[in-house]
mmCIF file of C-alpha atoms in Angstrom:
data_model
loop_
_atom_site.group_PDB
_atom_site.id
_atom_site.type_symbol
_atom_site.label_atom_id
_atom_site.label_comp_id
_atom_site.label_asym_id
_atom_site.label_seq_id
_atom_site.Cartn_x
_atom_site.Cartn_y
_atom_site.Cartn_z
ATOM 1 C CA UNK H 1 16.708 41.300 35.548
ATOM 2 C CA UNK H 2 14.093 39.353 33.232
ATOM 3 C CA UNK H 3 16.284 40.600 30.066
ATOM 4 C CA UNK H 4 19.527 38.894 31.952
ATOM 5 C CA UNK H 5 17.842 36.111 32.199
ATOM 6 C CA UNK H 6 16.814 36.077 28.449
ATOM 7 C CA UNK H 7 20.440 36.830 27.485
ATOM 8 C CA UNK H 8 21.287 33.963 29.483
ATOM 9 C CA UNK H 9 19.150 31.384 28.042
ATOM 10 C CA UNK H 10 19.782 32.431 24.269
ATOM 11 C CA UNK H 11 23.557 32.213 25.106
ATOM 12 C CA UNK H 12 22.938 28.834 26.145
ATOM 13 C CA UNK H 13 20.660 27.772 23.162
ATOM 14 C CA UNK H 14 23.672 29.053 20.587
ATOM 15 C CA UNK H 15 26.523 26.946 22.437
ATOM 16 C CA UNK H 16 23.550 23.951 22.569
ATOM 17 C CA UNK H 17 22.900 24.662 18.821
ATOM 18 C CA UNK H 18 26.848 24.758 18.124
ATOM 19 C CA UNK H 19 27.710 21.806 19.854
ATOM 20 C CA UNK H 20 25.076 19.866 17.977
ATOM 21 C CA UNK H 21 26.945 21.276 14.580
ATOM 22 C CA UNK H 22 30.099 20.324 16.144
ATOM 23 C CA UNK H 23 28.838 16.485 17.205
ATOM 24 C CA UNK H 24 27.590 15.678 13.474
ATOM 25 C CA UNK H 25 30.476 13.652 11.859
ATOM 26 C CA UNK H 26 31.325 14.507 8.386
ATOM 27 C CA UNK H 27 32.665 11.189 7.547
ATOM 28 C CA UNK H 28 28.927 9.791 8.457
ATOM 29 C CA UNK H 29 26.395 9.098 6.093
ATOM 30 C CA UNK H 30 23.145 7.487 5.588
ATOM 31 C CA UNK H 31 21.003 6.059 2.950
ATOM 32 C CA UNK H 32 17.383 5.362 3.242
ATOM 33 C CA UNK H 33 16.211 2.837 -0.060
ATOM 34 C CA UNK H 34 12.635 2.247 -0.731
ATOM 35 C CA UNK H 35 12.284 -1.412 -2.172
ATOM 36 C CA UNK H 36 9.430 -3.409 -3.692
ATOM 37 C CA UNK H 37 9.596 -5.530 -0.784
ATOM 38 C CA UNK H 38 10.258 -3.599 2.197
ATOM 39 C CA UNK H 39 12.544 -0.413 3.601
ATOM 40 C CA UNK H 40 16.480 -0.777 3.697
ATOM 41 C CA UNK H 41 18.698 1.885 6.133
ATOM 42 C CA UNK H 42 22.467 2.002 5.894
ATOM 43 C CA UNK H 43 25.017 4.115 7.970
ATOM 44 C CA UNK H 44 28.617 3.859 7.091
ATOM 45 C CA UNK H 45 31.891 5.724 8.275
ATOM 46 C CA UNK H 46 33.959 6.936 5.401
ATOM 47 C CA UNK H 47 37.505 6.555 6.376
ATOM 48 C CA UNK H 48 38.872 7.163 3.011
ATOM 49 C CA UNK H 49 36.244 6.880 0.056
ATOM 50 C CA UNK H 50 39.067 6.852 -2.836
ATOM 51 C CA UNK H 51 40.248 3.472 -1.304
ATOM 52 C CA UNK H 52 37.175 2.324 -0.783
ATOM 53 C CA UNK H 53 37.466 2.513 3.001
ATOM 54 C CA UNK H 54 34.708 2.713 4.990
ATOM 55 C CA UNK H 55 32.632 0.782 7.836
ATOM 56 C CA UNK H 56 29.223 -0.185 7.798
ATOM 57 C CA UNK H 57 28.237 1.334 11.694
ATOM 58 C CA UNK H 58 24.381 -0.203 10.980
ATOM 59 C CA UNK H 59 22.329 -2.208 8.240
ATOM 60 C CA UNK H 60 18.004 -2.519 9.019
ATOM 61 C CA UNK H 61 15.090 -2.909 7.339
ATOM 62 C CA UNK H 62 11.706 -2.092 7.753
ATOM 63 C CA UNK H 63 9.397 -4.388 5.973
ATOM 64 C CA UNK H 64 7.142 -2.441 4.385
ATOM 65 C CA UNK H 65 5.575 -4.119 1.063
ATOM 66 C CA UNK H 66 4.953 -1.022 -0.957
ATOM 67 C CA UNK H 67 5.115 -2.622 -4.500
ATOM 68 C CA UNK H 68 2.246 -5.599 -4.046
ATOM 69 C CA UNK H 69 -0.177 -3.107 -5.689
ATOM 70 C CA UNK H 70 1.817 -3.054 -8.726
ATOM 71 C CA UNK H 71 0.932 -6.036 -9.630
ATOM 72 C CA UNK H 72 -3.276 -4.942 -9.451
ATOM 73 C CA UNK H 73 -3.339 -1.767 -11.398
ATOM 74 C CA UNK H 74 0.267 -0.875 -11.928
ATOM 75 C CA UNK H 75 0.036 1.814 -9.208
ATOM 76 C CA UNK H 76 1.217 1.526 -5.533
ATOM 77 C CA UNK H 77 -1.783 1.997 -2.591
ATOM 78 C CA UNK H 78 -2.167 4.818 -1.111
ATOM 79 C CA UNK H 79 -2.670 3.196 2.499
ATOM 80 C CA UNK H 80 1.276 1.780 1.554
ATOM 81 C CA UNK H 81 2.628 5.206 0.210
ATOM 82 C CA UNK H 82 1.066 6.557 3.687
ATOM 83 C CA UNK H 83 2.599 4.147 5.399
ATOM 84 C CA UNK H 84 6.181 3.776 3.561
ATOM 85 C CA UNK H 85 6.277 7.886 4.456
ATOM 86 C CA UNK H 86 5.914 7.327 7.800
ATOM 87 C CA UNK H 87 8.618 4.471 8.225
ATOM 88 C CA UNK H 88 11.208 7.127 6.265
ATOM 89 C CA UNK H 89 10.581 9.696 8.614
ATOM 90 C CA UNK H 90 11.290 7.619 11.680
ATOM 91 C CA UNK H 91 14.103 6.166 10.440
ATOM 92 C CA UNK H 92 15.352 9.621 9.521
ATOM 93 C CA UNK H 93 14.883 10.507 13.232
ATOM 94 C CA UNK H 94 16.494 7.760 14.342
ATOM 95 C CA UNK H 95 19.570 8.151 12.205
ATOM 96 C CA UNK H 96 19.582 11.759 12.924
ATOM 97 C CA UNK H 97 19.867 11.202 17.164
ATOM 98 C CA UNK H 98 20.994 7.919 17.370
ATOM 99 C CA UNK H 99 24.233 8.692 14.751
ATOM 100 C CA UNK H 100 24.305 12.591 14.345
ATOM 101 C CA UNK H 101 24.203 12.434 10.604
ATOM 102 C CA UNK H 102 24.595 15.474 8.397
ATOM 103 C CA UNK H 103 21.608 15.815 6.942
ATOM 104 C CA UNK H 104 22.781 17.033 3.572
ATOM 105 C CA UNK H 105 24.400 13.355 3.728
ATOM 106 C CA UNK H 106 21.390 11.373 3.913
ATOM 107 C CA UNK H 107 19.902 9.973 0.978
ATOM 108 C CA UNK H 108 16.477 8.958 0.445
ATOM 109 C CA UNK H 109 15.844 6.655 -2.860
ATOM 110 C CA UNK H 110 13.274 4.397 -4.346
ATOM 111 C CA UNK H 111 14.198 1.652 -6.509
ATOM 112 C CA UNK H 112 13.586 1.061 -10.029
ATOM 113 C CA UNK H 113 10.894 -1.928 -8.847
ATOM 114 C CA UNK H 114 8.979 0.837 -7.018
ATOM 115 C CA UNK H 115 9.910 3.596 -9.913
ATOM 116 C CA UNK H 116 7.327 1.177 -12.116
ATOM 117 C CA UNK H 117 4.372 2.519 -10.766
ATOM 118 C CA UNK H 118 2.163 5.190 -12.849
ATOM 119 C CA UNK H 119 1.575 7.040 -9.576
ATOM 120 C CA UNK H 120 5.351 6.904 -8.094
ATOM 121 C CA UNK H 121 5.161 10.758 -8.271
ATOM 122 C CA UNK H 122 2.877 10.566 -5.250
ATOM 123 C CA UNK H 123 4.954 8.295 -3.146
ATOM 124 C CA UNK H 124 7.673 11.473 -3.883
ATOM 125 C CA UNK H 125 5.454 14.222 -3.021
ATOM 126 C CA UNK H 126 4.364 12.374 0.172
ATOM 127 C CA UNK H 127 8.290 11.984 1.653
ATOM 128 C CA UNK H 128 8.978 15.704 0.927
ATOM 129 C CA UNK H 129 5.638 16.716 2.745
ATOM 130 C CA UNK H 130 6.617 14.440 5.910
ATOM 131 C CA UNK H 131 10.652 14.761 5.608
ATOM 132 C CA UNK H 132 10.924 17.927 3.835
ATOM 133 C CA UNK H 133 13.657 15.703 1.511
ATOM 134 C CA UNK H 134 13.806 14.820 -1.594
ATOM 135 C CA UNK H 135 13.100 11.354 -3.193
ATOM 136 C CA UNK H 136 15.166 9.857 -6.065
ATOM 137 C CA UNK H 137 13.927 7.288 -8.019
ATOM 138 C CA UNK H 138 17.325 4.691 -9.396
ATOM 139 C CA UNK H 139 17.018 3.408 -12.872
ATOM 140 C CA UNK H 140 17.525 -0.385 -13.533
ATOM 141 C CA UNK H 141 20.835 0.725 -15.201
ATOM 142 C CA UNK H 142 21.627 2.884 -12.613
ATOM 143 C CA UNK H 143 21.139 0.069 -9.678
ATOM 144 C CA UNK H 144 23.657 -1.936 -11.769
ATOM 145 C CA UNK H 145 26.177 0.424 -12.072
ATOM 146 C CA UNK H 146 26.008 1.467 -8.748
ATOM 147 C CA UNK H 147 26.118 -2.099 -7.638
ATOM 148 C CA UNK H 148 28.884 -3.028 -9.406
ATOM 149 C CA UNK H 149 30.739 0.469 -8.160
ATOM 150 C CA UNK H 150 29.881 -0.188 -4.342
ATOM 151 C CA UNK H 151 30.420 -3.440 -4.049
ATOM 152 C CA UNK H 152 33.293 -5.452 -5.637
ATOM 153 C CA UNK H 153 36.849 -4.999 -5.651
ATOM 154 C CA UNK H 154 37.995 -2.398 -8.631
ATOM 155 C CA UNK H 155 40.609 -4.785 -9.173
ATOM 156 C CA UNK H 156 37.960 -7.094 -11.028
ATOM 157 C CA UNK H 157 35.657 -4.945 -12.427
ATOM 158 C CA UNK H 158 36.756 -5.943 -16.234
ATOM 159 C CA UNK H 159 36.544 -9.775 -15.454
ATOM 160 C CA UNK H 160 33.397 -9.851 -13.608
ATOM 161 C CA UNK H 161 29.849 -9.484 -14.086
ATOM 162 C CA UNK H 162 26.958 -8.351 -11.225
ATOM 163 C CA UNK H 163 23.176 -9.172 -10.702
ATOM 164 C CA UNK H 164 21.169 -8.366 -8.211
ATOM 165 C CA UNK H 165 17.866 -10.386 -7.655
ATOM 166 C CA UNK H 166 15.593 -7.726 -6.328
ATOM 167 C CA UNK H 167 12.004 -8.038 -5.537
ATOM 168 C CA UNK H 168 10.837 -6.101 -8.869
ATOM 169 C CA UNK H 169 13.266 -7.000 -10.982
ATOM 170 C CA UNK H 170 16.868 -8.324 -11.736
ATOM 171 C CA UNK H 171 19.824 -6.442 -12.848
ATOM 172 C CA UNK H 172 23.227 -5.821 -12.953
ATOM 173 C CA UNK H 173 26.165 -5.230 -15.507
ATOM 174 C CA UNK H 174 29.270 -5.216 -16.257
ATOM 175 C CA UNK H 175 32.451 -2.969 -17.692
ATOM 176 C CA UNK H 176 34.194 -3.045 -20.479
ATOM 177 C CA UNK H 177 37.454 -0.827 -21.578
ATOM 178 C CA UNK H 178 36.970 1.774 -24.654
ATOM 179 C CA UNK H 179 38.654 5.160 -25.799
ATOM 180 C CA UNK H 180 41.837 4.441 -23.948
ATOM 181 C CA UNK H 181 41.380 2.413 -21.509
ATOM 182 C CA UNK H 182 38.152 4.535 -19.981
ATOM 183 C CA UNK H 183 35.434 2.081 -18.031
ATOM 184 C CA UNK H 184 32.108 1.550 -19.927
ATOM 185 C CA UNK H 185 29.531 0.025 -18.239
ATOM 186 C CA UNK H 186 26.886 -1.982 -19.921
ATOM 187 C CA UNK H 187 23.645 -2.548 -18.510
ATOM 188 C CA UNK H 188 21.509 -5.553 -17.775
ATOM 189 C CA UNK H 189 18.162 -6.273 -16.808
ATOM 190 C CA UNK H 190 15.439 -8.492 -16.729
ATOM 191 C CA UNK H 191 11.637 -7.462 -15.779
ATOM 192 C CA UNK H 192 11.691 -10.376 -13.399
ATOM 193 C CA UNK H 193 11.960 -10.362 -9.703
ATOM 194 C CA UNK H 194 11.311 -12.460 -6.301
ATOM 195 C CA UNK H 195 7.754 -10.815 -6.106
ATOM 196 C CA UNK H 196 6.959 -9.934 -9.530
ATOM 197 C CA UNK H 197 7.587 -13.378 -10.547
ATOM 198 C CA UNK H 198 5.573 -15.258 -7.505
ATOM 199 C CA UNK H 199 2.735 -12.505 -9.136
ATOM 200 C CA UNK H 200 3.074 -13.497 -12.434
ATOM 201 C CA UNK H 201 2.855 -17.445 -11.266
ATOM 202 C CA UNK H 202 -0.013 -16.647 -9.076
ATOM 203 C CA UNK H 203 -1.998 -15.449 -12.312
ATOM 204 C CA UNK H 204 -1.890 -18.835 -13.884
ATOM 205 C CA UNK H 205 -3.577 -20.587 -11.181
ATOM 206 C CA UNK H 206 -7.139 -19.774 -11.970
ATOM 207 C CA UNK H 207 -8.936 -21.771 -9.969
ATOM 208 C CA UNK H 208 -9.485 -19.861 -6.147
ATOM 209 C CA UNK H 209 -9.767 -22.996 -4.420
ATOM 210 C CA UNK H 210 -5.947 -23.678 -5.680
ATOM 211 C CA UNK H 211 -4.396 -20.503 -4.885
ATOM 212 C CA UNK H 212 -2.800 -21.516 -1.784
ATOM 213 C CA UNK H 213 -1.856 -24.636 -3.042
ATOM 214 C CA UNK H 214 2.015 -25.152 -2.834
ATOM 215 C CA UNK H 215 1.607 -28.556 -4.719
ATOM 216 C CA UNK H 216 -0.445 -26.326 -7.199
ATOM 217 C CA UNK H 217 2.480 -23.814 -7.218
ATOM 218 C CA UNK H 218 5.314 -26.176 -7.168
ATOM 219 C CA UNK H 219 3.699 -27.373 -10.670
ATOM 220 C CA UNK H 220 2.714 -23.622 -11.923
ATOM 221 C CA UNK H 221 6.211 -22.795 -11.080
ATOM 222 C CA UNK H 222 7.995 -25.419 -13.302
ATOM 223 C CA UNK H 223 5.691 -25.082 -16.356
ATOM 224 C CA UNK H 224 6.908 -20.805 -16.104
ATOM 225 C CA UNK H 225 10.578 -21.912 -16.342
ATOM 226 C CA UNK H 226 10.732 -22.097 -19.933
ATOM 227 C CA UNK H 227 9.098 -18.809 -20.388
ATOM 228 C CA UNK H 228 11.997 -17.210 -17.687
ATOM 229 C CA UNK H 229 14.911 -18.917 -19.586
ATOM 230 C CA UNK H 230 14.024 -17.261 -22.750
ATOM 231 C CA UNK H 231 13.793 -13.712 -21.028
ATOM 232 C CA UNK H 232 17.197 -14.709 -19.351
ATOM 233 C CA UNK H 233 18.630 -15.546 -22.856
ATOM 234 C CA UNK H 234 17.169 -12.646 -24.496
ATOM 235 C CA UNK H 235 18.952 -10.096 -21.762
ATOM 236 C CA UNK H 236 22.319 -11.951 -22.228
ATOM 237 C CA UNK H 237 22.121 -12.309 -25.806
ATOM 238 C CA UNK H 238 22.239 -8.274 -26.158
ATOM 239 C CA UNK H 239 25.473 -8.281 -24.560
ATOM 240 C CA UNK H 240 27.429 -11.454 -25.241
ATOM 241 C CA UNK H 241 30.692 -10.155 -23.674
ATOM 242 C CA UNK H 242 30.009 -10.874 -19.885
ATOM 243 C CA UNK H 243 29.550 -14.594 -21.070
ATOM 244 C CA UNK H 244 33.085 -14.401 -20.724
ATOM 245 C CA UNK H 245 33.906 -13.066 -17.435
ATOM 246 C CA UNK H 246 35.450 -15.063 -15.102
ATOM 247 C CA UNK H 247 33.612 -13.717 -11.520
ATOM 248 C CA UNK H 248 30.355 -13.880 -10.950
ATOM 249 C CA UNK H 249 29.032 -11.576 -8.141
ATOM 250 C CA UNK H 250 25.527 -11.669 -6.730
ATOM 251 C CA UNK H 251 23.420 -9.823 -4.246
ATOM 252 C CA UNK H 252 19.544 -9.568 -3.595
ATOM 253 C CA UNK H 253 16.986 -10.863 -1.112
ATOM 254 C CA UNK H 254 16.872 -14.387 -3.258
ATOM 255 C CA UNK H 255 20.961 -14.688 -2.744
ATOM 256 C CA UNK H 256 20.653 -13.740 0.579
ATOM 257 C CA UNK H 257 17.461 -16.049 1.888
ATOM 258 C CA UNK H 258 20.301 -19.368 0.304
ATOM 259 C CA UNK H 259 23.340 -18.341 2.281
ATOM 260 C CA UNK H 260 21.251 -17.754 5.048
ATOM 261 C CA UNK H 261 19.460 -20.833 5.093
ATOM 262 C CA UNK H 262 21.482 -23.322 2.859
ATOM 263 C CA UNK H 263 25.200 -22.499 4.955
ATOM 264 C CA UNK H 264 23.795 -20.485 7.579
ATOM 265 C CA UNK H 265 26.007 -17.906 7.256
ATOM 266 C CA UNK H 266 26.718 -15.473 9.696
ATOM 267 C CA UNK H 267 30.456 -14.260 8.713
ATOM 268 C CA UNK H 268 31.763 -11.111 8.308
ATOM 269 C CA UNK H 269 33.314 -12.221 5.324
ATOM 270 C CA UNK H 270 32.668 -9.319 2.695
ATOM 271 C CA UNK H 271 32.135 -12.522 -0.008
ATOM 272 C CA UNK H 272 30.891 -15.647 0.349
ATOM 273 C CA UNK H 273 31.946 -18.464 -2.670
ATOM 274 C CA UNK H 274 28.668 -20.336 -3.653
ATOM 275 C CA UNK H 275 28.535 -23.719 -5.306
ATOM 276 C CA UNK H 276 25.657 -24.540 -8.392
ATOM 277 C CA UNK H 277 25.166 -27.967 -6.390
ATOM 278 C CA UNK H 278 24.573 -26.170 -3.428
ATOM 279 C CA UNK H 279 21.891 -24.077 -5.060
ATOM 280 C CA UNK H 280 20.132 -26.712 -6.703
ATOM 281 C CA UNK H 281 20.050 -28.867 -3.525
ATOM 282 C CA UNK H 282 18.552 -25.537 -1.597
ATOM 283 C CA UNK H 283 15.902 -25.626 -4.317
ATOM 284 C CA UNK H 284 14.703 -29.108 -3.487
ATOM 285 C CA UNK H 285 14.915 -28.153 0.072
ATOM 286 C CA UNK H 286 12.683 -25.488 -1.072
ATOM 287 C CA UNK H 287 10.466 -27.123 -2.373
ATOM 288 C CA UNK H 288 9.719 -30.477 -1.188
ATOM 289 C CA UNK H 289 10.912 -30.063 2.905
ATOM 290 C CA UNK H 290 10.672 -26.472 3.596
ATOM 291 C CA UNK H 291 9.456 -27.699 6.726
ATOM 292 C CA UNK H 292 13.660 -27.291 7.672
ATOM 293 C CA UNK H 293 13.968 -24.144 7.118
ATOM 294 C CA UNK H 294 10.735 -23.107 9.471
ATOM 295 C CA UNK H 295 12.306 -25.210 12.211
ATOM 296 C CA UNK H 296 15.328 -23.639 11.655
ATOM 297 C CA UNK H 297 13.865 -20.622 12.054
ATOM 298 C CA UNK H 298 13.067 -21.151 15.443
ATOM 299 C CA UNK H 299 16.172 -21.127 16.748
ATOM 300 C CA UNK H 300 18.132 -19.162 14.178
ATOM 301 C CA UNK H 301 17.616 -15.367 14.335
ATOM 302 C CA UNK H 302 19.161 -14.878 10.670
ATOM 303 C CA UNK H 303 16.995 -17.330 9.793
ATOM 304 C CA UNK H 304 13.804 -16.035 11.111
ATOM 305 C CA UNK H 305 14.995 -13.196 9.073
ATOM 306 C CA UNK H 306 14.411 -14.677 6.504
ATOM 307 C CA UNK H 307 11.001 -16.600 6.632
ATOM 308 C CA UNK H 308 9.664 -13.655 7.843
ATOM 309 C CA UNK H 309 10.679 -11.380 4.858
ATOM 310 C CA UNK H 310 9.623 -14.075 2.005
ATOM 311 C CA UNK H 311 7.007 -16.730 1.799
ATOM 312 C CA UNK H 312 7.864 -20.083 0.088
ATOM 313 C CA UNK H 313 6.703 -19.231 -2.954
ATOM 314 C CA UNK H 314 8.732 -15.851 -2.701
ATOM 315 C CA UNK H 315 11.925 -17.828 -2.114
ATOM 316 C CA UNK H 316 10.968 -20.732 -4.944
ATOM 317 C CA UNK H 317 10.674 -17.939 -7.130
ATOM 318 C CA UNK H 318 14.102 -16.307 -6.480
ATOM 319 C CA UNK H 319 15.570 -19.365 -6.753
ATOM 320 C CA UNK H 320 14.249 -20.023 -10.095
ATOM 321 C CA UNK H 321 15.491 -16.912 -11.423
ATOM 322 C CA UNK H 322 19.480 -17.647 -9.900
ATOM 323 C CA UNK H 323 19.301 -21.162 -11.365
ATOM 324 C CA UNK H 324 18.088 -19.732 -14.785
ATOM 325 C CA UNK H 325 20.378 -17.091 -14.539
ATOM 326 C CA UNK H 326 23.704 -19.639 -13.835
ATOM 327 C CA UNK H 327 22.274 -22.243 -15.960
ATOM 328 C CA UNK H 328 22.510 -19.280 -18.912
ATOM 329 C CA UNK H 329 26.196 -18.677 -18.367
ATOM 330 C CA UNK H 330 28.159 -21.155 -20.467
ATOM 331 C CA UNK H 331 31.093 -23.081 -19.354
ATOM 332 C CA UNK H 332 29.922 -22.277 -15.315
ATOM 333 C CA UNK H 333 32.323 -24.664 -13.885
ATOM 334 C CA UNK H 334 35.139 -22.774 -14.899
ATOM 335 C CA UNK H 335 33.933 -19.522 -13.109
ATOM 336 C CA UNK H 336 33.924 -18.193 -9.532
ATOM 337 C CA UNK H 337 30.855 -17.420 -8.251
ATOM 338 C CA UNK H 338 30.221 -15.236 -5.067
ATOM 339 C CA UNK H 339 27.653 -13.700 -2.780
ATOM 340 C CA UNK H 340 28.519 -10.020 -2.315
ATOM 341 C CA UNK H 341 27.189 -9.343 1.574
ATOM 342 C CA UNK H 342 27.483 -5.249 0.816
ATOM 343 C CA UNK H 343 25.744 -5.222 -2.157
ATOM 344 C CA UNK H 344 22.680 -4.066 -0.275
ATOM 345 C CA UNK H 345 24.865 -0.692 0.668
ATOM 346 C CA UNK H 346 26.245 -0.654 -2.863
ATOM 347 C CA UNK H 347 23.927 2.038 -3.762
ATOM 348 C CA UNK H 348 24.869 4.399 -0.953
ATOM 349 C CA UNK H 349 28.788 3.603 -1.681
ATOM 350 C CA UNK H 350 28.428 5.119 -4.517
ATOM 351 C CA UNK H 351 26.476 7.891 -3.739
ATOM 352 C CA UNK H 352 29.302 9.094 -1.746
ATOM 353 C CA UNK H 353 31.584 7.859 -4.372
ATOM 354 C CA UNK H 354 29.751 9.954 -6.856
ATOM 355 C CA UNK H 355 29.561 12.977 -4.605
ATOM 356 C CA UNK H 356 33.043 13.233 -3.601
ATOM 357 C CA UNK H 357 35.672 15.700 -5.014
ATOM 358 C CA UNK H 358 38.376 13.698 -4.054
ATOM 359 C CA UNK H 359 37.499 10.715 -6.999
ATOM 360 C CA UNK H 360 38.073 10.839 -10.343
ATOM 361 C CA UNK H 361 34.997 8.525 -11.804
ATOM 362 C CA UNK H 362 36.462 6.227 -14.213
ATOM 363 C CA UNK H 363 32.788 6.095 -15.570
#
């Protein structure tokens, strides 16, 4: 009688343990990225990755500052690798029950801001101990490939150039056509970001009594410009040829916080246009009535968002780098610039882009 009843309960723990295989989706994946300035999840339904068909099902993010100890001794803390591990394994449990995932179609990454630290081979041995899955560190070259990949139309890849404004860096690309008519893509990147910039700022105000001075800041912060336009013209004179593009498409936490705050933008629109007047005005917003934007907060979840991801000198900072960067572009008037909302999920994109059988990589 006890072995019936044995034989009864494994039978029901295989059709249990089938009909778990049968619920994940194949078509579902997942993409946990590790950032400078906090912890990004994606889930998106592939309907048909060749045509770039697919729906994002759910976008978060943890905010989890694992990169501030970069700035200190160039490695990150080992209270935030802790801590980062232990955000990527909830998240994995939550994607797991909440979406039935695959797990072989989750991704865990960290991005090239985090990939700057001398000890990032802990933060990978940490994830594998607590997830038992491997961590991938993206290149700067990488991010803009994969940017430019997941999240523009391939109709306008060879008249448009990408940059991301990310919290360790900048980057982004563009293609060109060589060898009959095959895709190159050709790199760009600047070792400046929202964070590593306010950093970098921050380290000019030697007085301590001044350090949380925004006045201070406001004037630290112009007198660096010069300095960031040269490092902008450097990157750009290396590869002269997106001068010439027509579309400009940008993503990043510094394009984000200005659509957020300067239009309040809560479309589903997959871009949004942006104006240079409109970005300059934002700036002065910035930095002489910020005072807005924390009222605004208050009764605007996106953005509350948004003041709670980046301090004022975090989003002065940002700014200064998309101004630089547009101010660098000759002949701006004539070109369309846009916010790409997806660029976030670019990465993931084309992960599965990369991964699938059914595409032919044009490069």
């Amino acid at each position: 009688m006890k072995n019936k009843y044995f034989l009864k309960f494994y039978f029901l723990l295989f059709i249990l343990l089938i009909s778990f295989g049968a619920f994940a989706q194949k078509s579902l994946y997942a993409g946990i990225e590790i950032g400078s300035k906090g912890i990004k999840i994606s889930v998106i339904d592939v309907n048909n990755i060749k045509k770039g068909d697919y729906d994002i099902l759910a976008y978060w993010t943890e905010n989890v500052g694992i990169a501030k100890g970069i700035a200190i001794d160039g490695n990150l803390a080992e209270e935030d690798i802790n801590k980062a591990a232990v955000v990527v394994f909830e998240n994995l449990v939550k994607i797991r029950n909440k979406y039935s995932v695959d797990d072989e179609n989750i991704y865990i990454v960290g991005s090239s801001g985090v990939a700057l630290a001398q000890n990032k081979q802990a933060l990978i041995d940490k994830v594998k101990a607590v997830t038992n899955k491997d961590l991938e560190y993206i290149t700067a070259e990488t991010e803009g490939k994969m940017l430019l990949k997941g999240s523009i139309p391939p109709s306008d890849y060879q008249d448009a150039i990408v940059l991301d404004i990310g919290g360790g860096n900048t980057k982004g690309g563009y293609v060109d056509v060589l060898n009959g008519n095959k895709f190159e893509f050709f790199p760009l990147k600047l070792d400046y970001g929202t964070i590593t910039l306010t950093e970098a700022i921050n380290k000019t105000i030697v007085i301590p009594r001044e350090t949380n001075d925004m006045a201070v800041y406001r004037e630290k912060s112009f007198e660096y410009v010069p300095l960031l336009r040269d490092k902008i013209q450097e990157m750009l004179r290396t590869r002269p040829l997106p001068l010439e593009k027509k579309k400009i498409y940008l993503s990043g936490g510094a394009v984000w916080a200005f659509v957020t705050l300067y239009y309040e933008n809560n479309s589903d629109d997959h871009f949004v246009p942006l104006k240079m007047e409109d970005i300059v005005n934002y700036d002065a917003i910035l930095k002489n009535n910020f005072i807005k934007y924390e009222n605004l907060a208050k009764t605007n979840k996106e953005a509350d968002k948004v003041i709670n991801t980046y301090s004022q000198k975090h989003l002065i900072s940002g700014n200064n780098i998309l101004i630089a960067c547009l101010e660098s572009i000759p002949d701006l008037k004539s070109k369309k610039i846009y916010f790409a909302k997806e660029g976030q999920i670019a990465w993931l994109v084309s992960y599965v882009v990369d991964r699938s059988k059914k595409i032919k990589n044009n490069f």
